[in-house]
Coordinates of C-alpha atoms and ligand atoms in Angstrom, one line a residue:
X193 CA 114.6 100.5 102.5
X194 CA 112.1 102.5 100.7
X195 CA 108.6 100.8 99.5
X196 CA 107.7 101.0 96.0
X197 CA 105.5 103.8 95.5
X198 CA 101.7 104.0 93.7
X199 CA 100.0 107.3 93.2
X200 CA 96.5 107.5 93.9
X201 CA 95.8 111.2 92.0
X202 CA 92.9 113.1 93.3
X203 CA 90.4 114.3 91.0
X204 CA 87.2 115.0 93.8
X205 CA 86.0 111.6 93.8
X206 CA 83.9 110.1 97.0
X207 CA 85.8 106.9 96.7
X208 CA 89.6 108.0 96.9
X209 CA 90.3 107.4 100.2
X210 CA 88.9 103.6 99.3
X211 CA 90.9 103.3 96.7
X212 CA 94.5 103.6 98.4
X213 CA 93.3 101.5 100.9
X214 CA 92.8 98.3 98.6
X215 CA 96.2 99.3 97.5
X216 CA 97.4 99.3 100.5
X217 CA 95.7 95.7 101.4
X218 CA 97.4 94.4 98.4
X219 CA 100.5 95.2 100.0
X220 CA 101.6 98.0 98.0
X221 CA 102.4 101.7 99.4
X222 CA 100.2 104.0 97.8
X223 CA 99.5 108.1 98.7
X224 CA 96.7 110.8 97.9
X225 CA 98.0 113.3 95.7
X226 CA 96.4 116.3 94.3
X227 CA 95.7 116.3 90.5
X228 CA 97.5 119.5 90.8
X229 CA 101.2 117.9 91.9
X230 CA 103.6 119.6 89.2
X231 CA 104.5 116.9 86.9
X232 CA 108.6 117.4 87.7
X233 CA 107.2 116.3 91.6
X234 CA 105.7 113.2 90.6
X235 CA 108.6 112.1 88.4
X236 CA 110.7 113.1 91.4
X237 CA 108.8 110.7 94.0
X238 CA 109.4 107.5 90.9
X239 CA 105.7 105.8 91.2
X240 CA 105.9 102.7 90.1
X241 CA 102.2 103.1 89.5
X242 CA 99.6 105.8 89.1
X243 CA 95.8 105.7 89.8
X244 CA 93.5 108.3 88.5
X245 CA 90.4 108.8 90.8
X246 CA 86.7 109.0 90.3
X247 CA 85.1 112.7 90.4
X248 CA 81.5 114.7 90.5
X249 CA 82.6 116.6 87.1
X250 CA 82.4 116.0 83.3
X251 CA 86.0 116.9 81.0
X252 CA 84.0 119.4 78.9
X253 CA 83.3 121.5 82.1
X254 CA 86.0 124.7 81.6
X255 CA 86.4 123.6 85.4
X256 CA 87.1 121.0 85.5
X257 CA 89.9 118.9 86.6
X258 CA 92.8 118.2 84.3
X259 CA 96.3 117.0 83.8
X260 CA 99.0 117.5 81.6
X261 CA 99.5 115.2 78.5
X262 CA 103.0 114.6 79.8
X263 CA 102.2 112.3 82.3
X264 CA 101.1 109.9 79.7
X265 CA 105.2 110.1 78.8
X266 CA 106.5 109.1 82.0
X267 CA 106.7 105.2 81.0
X268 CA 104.6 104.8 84.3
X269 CA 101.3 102.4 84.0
X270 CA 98.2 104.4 84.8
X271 CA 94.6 103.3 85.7
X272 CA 91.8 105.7 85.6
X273 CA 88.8 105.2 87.4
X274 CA 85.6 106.7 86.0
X275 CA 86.1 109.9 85.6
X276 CA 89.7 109.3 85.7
X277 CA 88.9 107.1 82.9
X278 CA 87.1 109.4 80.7
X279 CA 90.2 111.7 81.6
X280 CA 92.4 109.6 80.2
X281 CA 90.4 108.8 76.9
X282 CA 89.7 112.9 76.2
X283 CA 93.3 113.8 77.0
X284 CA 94.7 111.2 75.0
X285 CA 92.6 112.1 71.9
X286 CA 89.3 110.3 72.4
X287 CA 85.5 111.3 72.6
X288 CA 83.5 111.9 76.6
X289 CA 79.8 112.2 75.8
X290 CA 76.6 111.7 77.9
X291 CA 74.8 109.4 78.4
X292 CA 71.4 109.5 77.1
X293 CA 70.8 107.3 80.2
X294 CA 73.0 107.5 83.3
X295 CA 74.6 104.3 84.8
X296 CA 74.1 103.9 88.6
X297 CA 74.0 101.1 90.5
X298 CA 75.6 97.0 90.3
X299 CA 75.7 96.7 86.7
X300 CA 76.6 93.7 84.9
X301 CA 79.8 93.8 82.1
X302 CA 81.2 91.5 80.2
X303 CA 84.6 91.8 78.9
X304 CA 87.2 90.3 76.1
X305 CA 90.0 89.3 78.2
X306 CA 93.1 92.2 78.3
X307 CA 95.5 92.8 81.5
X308 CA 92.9 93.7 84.1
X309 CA 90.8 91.2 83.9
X310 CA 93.0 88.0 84.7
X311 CA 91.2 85.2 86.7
X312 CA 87.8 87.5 86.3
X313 CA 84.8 85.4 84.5
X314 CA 83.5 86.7 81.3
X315 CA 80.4 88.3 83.0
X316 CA 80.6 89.9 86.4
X317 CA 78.9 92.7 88.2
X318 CA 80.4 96.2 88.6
X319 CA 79.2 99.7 90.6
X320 CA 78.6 102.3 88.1
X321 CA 78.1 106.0 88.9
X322 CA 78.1 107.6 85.5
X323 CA 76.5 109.8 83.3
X324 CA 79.1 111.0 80.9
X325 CA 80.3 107.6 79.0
X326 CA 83.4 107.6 76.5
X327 CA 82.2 107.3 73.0
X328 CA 85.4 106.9 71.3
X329 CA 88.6 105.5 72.0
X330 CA 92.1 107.3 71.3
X331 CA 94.7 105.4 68.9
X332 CA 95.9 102.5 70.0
X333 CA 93.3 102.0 72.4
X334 CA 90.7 98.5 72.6
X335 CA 87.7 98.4 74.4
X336 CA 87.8 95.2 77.3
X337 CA 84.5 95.5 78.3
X338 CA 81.0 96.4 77.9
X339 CA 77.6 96.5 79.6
X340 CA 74.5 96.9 78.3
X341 CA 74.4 100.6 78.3
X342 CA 77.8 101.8 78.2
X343 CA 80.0 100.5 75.5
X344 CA 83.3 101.3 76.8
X345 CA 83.4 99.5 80.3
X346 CA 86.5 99.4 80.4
X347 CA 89.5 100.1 78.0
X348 CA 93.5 99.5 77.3
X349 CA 96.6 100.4 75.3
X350 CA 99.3 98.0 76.9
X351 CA 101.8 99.7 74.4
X352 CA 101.4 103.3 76.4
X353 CA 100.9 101.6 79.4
X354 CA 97.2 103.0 79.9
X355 CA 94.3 101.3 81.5
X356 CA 91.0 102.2 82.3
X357 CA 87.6 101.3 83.8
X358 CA 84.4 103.1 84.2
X359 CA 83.1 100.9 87.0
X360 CA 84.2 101.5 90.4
X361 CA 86.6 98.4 91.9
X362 CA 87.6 99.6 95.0
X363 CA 83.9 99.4 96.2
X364 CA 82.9 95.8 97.6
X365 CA 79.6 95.8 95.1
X366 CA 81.8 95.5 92.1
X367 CA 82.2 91.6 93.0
X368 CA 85.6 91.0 90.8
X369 CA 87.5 94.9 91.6
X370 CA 89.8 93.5 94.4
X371 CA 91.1 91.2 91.4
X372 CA 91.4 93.9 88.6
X373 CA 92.8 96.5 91.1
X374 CA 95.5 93.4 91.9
X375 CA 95.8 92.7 88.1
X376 CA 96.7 96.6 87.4
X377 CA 99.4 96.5 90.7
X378 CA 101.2 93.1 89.8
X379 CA 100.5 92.1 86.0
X380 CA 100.5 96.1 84.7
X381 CA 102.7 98.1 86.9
X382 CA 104.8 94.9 88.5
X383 CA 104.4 95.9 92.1
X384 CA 106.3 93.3 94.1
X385 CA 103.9 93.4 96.9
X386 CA 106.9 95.2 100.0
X387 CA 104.2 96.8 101.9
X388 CA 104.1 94.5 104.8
X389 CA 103.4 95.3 108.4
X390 CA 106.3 93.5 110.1
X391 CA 108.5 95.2 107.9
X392 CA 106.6 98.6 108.7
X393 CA 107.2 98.2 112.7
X394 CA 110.7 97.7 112.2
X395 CA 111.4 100.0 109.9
X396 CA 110.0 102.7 111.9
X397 CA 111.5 101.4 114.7
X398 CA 115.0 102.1 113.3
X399 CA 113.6 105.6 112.0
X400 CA 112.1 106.6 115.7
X401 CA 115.3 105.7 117.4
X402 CA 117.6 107.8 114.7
X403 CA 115.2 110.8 114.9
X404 CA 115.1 110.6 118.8
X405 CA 118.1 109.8 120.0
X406 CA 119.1 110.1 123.7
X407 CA 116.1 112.6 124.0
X408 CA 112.9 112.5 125.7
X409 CA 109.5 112.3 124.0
X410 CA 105.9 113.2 125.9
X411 CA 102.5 111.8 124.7
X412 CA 98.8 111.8 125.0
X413 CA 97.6 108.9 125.5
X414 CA 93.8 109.0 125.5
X415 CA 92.9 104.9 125.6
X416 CA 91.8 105.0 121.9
X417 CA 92.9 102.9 119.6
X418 CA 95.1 105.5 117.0
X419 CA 97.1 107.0 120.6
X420 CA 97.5 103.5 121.9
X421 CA 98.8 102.1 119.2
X422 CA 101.5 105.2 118.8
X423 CA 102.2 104.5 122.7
X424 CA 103.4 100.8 122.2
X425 CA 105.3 101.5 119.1
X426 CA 107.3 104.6 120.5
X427 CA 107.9 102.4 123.6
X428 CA 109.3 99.4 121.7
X429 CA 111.9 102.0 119.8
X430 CA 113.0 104.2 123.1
X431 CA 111.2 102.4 126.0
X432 CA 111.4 104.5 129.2
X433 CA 112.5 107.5 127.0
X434 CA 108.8 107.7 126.2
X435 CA 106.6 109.9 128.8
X436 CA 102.9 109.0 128.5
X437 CA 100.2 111.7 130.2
X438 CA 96.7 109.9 130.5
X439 CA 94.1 112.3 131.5
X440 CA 91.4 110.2 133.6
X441 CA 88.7 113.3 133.8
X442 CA 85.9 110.4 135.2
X443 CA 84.2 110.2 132.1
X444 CA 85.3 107.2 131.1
X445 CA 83.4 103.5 130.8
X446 CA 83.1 101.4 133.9
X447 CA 87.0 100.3 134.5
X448 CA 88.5 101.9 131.5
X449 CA 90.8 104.2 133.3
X450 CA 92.3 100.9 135.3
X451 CA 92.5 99.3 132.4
X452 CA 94.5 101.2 130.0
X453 CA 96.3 102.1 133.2
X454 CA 97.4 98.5 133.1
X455 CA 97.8 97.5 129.9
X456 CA 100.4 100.6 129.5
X457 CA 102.3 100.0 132.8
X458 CA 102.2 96.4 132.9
X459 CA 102.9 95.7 129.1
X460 CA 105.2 98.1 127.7
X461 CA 108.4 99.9 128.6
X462 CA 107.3 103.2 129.5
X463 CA 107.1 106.3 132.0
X464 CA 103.2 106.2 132.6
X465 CA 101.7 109.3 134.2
X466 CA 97.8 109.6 134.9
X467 CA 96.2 112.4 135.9
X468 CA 92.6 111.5 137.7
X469 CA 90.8 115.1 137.8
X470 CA 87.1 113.8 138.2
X471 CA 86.6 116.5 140.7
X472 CA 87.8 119.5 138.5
X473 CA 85.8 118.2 136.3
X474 CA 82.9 117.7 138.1
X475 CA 82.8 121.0 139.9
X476 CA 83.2 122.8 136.5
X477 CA 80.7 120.9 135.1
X478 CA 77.9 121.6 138.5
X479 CA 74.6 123.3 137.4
X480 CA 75.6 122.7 133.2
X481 CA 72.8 121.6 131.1
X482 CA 73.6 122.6 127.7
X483 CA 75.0 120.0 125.6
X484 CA 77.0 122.6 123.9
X485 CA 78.3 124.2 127.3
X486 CA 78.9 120.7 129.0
X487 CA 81.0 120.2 125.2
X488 CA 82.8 123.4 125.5
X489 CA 83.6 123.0 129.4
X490 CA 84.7 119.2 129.4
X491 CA 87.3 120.3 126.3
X492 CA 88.3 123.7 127.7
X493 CA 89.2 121.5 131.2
X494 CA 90.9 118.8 129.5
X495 CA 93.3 120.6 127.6
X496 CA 94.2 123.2 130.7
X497 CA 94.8 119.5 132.6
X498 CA 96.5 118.4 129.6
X499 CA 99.3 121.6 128.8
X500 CA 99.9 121.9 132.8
X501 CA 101.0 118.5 133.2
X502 CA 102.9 118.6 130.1
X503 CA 104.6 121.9 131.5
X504 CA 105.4 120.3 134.6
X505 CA 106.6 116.7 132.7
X506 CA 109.3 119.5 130.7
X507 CA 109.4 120.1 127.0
X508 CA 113.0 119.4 126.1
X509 CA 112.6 116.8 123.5
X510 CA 109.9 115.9 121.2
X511 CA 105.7 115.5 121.7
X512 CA 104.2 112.8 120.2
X513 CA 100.9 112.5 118.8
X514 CA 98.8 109.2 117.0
X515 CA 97.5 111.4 114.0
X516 CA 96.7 108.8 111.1
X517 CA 96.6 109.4 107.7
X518 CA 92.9 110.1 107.0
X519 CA 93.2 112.6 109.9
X520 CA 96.0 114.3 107.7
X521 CA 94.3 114.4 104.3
X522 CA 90.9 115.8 106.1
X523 CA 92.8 118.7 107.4
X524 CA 94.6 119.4 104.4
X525 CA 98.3 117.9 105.4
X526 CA 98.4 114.7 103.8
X527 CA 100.6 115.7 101.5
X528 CA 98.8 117.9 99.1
X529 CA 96.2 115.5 98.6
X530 CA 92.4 117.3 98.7
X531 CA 89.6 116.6 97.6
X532 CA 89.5 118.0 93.9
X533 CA 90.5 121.0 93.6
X534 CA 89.2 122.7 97.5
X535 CA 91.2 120.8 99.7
X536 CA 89.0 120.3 102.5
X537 CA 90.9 121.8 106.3
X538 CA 89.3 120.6 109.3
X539 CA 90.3 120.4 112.4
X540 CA 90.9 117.1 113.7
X541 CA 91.0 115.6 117.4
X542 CA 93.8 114.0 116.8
X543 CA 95.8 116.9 115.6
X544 CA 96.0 119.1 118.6
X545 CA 96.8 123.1 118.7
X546 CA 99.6 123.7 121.5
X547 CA 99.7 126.6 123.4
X548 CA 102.4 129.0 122.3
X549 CA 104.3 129.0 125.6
X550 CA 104.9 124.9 124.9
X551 CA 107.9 124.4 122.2
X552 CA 109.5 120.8 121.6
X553 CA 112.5 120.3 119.9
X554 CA 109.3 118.8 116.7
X555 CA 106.4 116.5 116.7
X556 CA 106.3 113.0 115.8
X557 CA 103.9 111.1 114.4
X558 CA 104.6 107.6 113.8
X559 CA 101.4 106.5 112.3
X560 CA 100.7 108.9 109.8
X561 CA 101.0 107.2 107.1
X562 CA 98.6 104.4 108.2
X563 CA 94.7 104.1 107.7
X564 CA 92.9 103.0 110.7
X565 CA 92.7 99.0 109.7
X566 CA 96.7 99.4 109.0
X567 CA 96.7 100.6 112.5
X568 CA 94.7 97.9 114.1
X569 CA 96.7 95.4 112.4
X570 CA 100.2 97.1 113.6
X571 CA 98.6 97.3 117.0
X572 CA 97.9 93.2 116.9
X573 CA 101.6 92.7 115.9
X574 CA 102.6 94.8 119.4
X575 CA 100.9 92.9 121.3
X576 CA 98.0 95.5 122.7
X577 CA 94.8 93.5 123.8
X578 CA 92.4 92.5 121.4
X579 CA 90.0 94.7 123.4
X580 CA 91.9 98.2 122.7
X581 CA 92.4 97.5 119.2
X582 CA 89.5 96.9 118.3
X583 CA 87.8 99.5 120.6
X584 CA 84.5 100.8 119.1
X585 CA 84.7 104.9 118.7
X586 CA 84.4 106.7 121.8
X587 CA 83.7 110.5 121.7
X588 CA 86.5 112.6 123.4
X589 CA 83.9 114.0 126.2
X590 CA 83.0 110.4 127.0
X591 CA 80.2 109.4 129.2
X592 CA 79.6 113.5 129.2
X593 CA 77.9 113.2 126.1
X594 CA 75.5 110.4 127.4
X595 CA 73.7 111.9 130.0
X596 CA 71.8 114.2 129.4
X597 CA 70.9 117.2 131.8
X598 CA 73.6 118.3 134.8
X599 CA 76.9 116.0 135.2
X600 CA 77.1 114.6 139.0
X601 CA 78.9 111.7 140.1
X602 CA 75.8 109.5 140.9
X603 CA 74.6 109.7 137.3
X604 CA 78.1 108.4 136.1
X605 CA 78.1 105.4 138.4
X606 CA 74.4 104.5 137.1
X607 CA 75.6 105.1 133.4
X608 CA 78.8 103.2 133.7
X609 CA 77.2 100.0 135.5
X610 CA 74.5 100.2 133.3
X611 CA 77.0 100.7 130.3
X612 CA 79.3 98.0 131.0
X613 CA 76.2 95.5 131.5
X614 CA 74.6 95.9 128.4
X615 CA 78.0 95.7 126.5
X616 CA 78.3 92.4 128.7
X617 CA 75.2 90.9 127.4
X618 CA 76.1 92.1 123.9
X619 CA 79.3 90.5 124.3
X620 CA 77.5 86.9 125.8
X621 CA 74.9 87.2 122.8
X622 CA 77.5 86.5 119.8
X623 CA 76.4 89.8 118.0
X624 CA 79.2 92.1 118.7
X625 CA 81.1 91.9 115.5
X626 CA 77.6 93.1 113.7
X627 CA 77.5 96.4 115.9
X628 CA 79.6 99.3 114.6
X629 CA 78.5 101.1 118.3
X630 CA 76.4 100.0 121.2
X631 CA 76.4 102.2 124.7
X632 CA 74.1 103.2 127.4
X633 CA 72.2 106.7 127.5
X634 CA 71.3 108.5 130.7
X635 CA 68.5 110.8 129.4
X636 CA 67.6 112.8 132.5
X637 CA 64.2 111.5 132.6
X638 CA 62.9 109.5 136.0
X639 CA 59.5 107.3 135.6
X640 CA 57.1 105.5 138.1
X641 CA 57.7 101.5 138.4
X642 CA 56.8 98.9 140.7
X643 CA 59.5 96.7 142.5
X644 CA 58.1 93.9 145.1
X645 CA 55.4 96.2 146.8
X646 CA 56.8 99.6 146.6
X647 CA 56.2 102.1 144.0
X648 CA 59.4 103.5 142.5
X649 CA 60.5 106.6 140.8
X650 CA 63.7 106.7 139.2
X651 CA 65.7 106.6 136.4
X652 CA 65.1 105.7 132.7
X653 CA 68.3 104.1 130.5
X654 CA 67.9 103.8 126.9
X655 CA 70.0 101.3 124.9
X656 CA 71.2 102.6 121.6
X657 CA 73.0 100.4 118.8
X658 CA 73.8 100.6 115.5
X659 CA 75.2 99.7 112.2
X660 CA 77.3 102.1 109.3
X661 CA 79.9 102.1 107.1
X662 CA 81.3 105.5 108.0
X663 CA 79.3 107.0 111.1
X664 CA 77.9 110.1 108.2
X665 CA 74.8 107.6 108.7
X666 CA 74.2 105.2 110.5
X667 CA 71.2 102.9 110.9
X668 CA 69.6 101.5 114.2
X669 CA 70.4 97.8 114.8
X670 CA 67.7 95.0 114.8
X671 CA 68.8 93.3 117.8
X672 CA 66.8 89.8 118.4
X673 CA 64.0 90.5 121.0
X674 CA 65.5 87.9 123.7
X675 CA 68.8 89.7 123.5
X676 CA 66.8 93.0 124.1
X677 CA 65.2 91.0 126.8
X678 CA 67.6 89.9 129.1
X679 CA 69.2 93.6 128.4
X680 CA 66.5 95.0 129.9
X681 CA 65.7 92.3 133.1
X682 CA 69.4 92.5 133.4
X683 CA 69.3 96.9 134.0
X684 CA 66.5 96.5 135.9
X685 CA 67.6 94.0 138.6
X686 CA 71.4 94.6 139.0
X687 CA 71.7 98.6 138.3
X688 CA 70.6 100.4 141.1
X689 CA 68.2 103.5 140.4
X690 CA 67.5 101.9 137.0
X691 CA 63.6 101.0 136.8
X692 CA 63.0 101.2 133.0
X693 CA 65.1 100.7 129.7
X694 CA 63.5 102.0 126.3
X695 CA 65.9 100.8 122.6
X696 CA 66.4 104.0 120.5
X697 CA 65.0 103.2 117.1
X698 CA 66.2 106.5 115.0
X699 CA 68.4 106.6 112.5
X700 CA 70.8 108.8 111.1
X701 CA 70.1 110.8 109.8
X702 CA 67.2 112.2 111.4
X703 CA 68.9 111.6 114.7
X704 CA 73.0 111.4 116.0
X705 CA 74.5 108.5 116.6
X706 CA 75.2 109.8 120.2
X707 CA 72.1 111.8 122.5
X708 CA 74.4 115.2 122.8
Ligands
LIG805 P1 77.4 111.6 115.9 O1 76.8 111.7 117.2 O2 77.9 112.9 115.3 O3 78.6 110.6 116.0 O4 76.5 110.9 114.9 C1 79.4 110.0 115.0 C2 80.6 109.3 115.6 O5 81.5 110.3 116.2 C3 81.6 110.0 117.6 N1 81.7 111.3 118.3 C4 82.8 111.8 118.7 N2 84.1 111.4 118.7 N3 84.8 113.4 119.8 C5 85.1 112.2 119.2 O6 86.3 111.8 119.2 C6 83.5 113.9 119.9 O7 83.3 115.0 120.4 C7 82.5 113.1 119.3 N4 81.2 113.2 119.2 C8 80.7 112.1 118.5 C9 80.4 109.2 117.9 O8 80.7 108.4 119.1 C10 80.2 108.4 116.7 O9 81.1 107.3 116.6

């Protein structure tokens, strides 16, 4: 059965990406589109809702985004976001002016009751980013809302089925948004909420098993979450049909090749093949000291590895891969959506290029229509340990990135004890769920210590933690001295070659979250 349908348009706003996923956590099915889908396609794909997005420009601009009056005649309930608001008002006959001072920040509105604003008290607090405001409403319109500065804060014409905010909901600062956005879904458009995860797994289930048939399907499984999570659900729909290759290239955290190992073997129906190259990797690596040569190397290796045991595994059938939907908007797939008018291509690690020798009868990607929380929460329902779900982001070159200077195999025993015991303290201290990353950081740098009566010279670790929304910055975390503490008695004693620990207090930006 096919899920009701809601529209997020793009119009270049920083937020769009946000806004389909509230959509999505209301339980309706929502995709980017570009402001630029023909009309004809959008009737075609029957929305029961459409969003308009924020965006950087102002309507006046010659280039601006803009959208055919039409779409106001499809007898399909839009919302438009800021500058999807003012959009709508200057399309639709009304007046966009600026501000003679720009909104930015929490701001509080009150409004005058209208469809959006259901169970929302008179005077809340919304996140404004404006500095073009609409002046003038078209025909038919009311205002619902107003702040101090802006005197259409939000707007409606429940006759055309129009409404319109200049406040951002989808952001957590605008206290009441996950409210409005759920008033707009269920009181304006009249989702019925079939966006469910059960109903997802089983549903693609059904649509793996029809697209697969008798035939074989090969897979990367790297131990993150987005590959992991594929793994389980092509193994519920065709079990030992499924081939996963796990390249162990000795980079990994203390364990974590055993592990996922394991879980995979253990838990789920499955052909599981790993691949433990440490010493082609290793010997590659001798002598390397250049973070971007160590980069270069560990990638080149991995994929060779990769392709030759896929080669040998046999290409009759399909190769799978755990692209997600973010990964396919960034590189310009997801469906036409970009971000304004440049869509933005990238290419993504999730989204590998196969050499041309290797042909499959087509790729499959069962997760990408999912964002990463959608994701976790199908990976929950399959019954993968807490621990991999949750997973914080590792970098593909792994403990390569973390030590700085050569690559040997007595540096990644020192990184990965000392690794696993500060994530064991962390762990022990309660303050896990407040740390976005925390590792250990070989930095090549040996330092004179005492231990009993003998001087020592060996190695330094540093501890690095922190805190973001999005990993574009990042700040360091403040964790409690005593926590910090036993950290650093903890290295000292039970690490061998360990006889100093520093805390890397940088930011970013100035500095990465990881050292290479
Ligand atoms: P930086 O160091 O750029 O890291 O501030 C931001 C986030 O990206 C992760 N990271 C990587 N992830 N392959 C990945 O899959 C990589 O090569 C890579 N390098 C950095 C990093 O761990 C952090 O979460």
């Amino acid at each position: 059965m096919k899920n009701q349908l809601c529209i997020v348009l793009d119009f270049g706003g920083q937020y769009n990406q946000l806004i389909a996923r509230r959509v999505r956590e209301n339980g309706v099915y929502c995709e980017i589109k570009s402001y630029k889908t023909p009309i004809e396609e959008i009737k075609k794909l029957n929305p029961t809702g459409i969003i308009f997005t924020g965006g950087p420009n102002s309507v006046y601009d010659e280039t601006s985004p803009h959208i055919s009056k039409e779409i106001f005649d499809l007898d399909i309930p839009i919302l438009g976001i800021c500058y999807g608001c003012q959009l709508m008002a200057y399309t639709l006959g009304g007046k966009v002016e600026s501000c003679t001072k720009s909104e930015y920040g929490k701001i509080e509105i009150s409004h005058s009751g209208g469809t959006l604003f259901k169970d929302v008290p008179e005077k809340n607090i919304v996140w404004m980013s404006h500095t073009d405001f609409v002046s003038q409403l078209p025909e038919g319109f009311k205002v619902t809302a107003k702040s101090e500065d802006c005197p259409c804060a939000a707007f409606e014409c429940p006759e055309k089925k129009c409404y319109a905010v200049q406040f951002h909901p989808e952001v957590t600062h605008s206290e009441y948004g996950k409210q409005i956005l759920h008033n707009f879904l269920y009181d304006a458009c009249g989702f019925t909420g079939d966006w469910i995860m059960d109903d997802f797994i089983e549903n693609t289930v059904e649509k793996l098993r029809n697209q697969i048939g008798d035939k074989k399907v090969i897979l990367g499984l790297s131990g993150g979450v987005d590959s992991s999570v594929a793994a389980a659900l092509l193994s519920r729909a065709v079990g030992k049909q499924l081939t996963c290759v796990f390249v162990d290239q000795g980079l990994m955290r203390k364990d974590e090749g055993d592990f996922v190992e394991n879980t995979f073997t253990k838990m789920f129906d499955m052909n599981f093949v790993r691949v433990n190259c440490k010493d082609k990797f290793l010997s590659a690596l001798k002598g390397v000291t250049d973070p971007e040569q160590k980069r270069k190397i560990i990638g080149t290796e991995f994929y060779n590895v990769f392709w030759d045991k896929i080669r040998e595994q046999g290409t009759d059938g399909f190769f799978a891969q755990g692209t997600i939907y973010p990964d396919r908007i960034e590189s310009g797939r997801g469906n036409e959506a970009g971000h304004g008018s440049t869509a933005v291509i990238k290419t993504h690690h999730n989204m590998v290029k196969m050499p041309d020798d290797i042909k499959f009868d087509g790729t499959i990607e069962p997760l990408g229509d999912l964002f990463k929380d959608e994701v976790r929460a199908v990976g929950e329902k399959l019954g993968i340990p807490h621990e991999l779900v949750w997973r914080q982001p590792f970098p593909g070159p792994g403990l390569g990135v973390r030590i700085i200077g050569e690559i040997t195999e007595e540096k990644i025993k020192i990184l990965q004890e000392a690794d696993a015991v500060f994530r064991d303290e962390i762990k022990k201290s309660g303050i896990e769920s407040q740390l976005k990353q925390f590792f250990a950081v070989l930095p090549d740098v040996r330092t004179v210590g005492v231990m009993g009566d003998h001087r020592t010279y060996d190695h330094l670790i540093a501890i690095r933690a922190v805190t973001t929304d999005d990993f574009m910055t990042a700040d360091w975390a403040k964790i409690p001295y005593d926590v910090l503490a036993r950290v650093s008695n903890r290295l000292c004693n039970e690490v061998e070659h360990v006889n100093r620990v520093v805390y890397d207090i940088t930011s970013k930006p100035p500095g990465t979250v990881e050292w290479e």
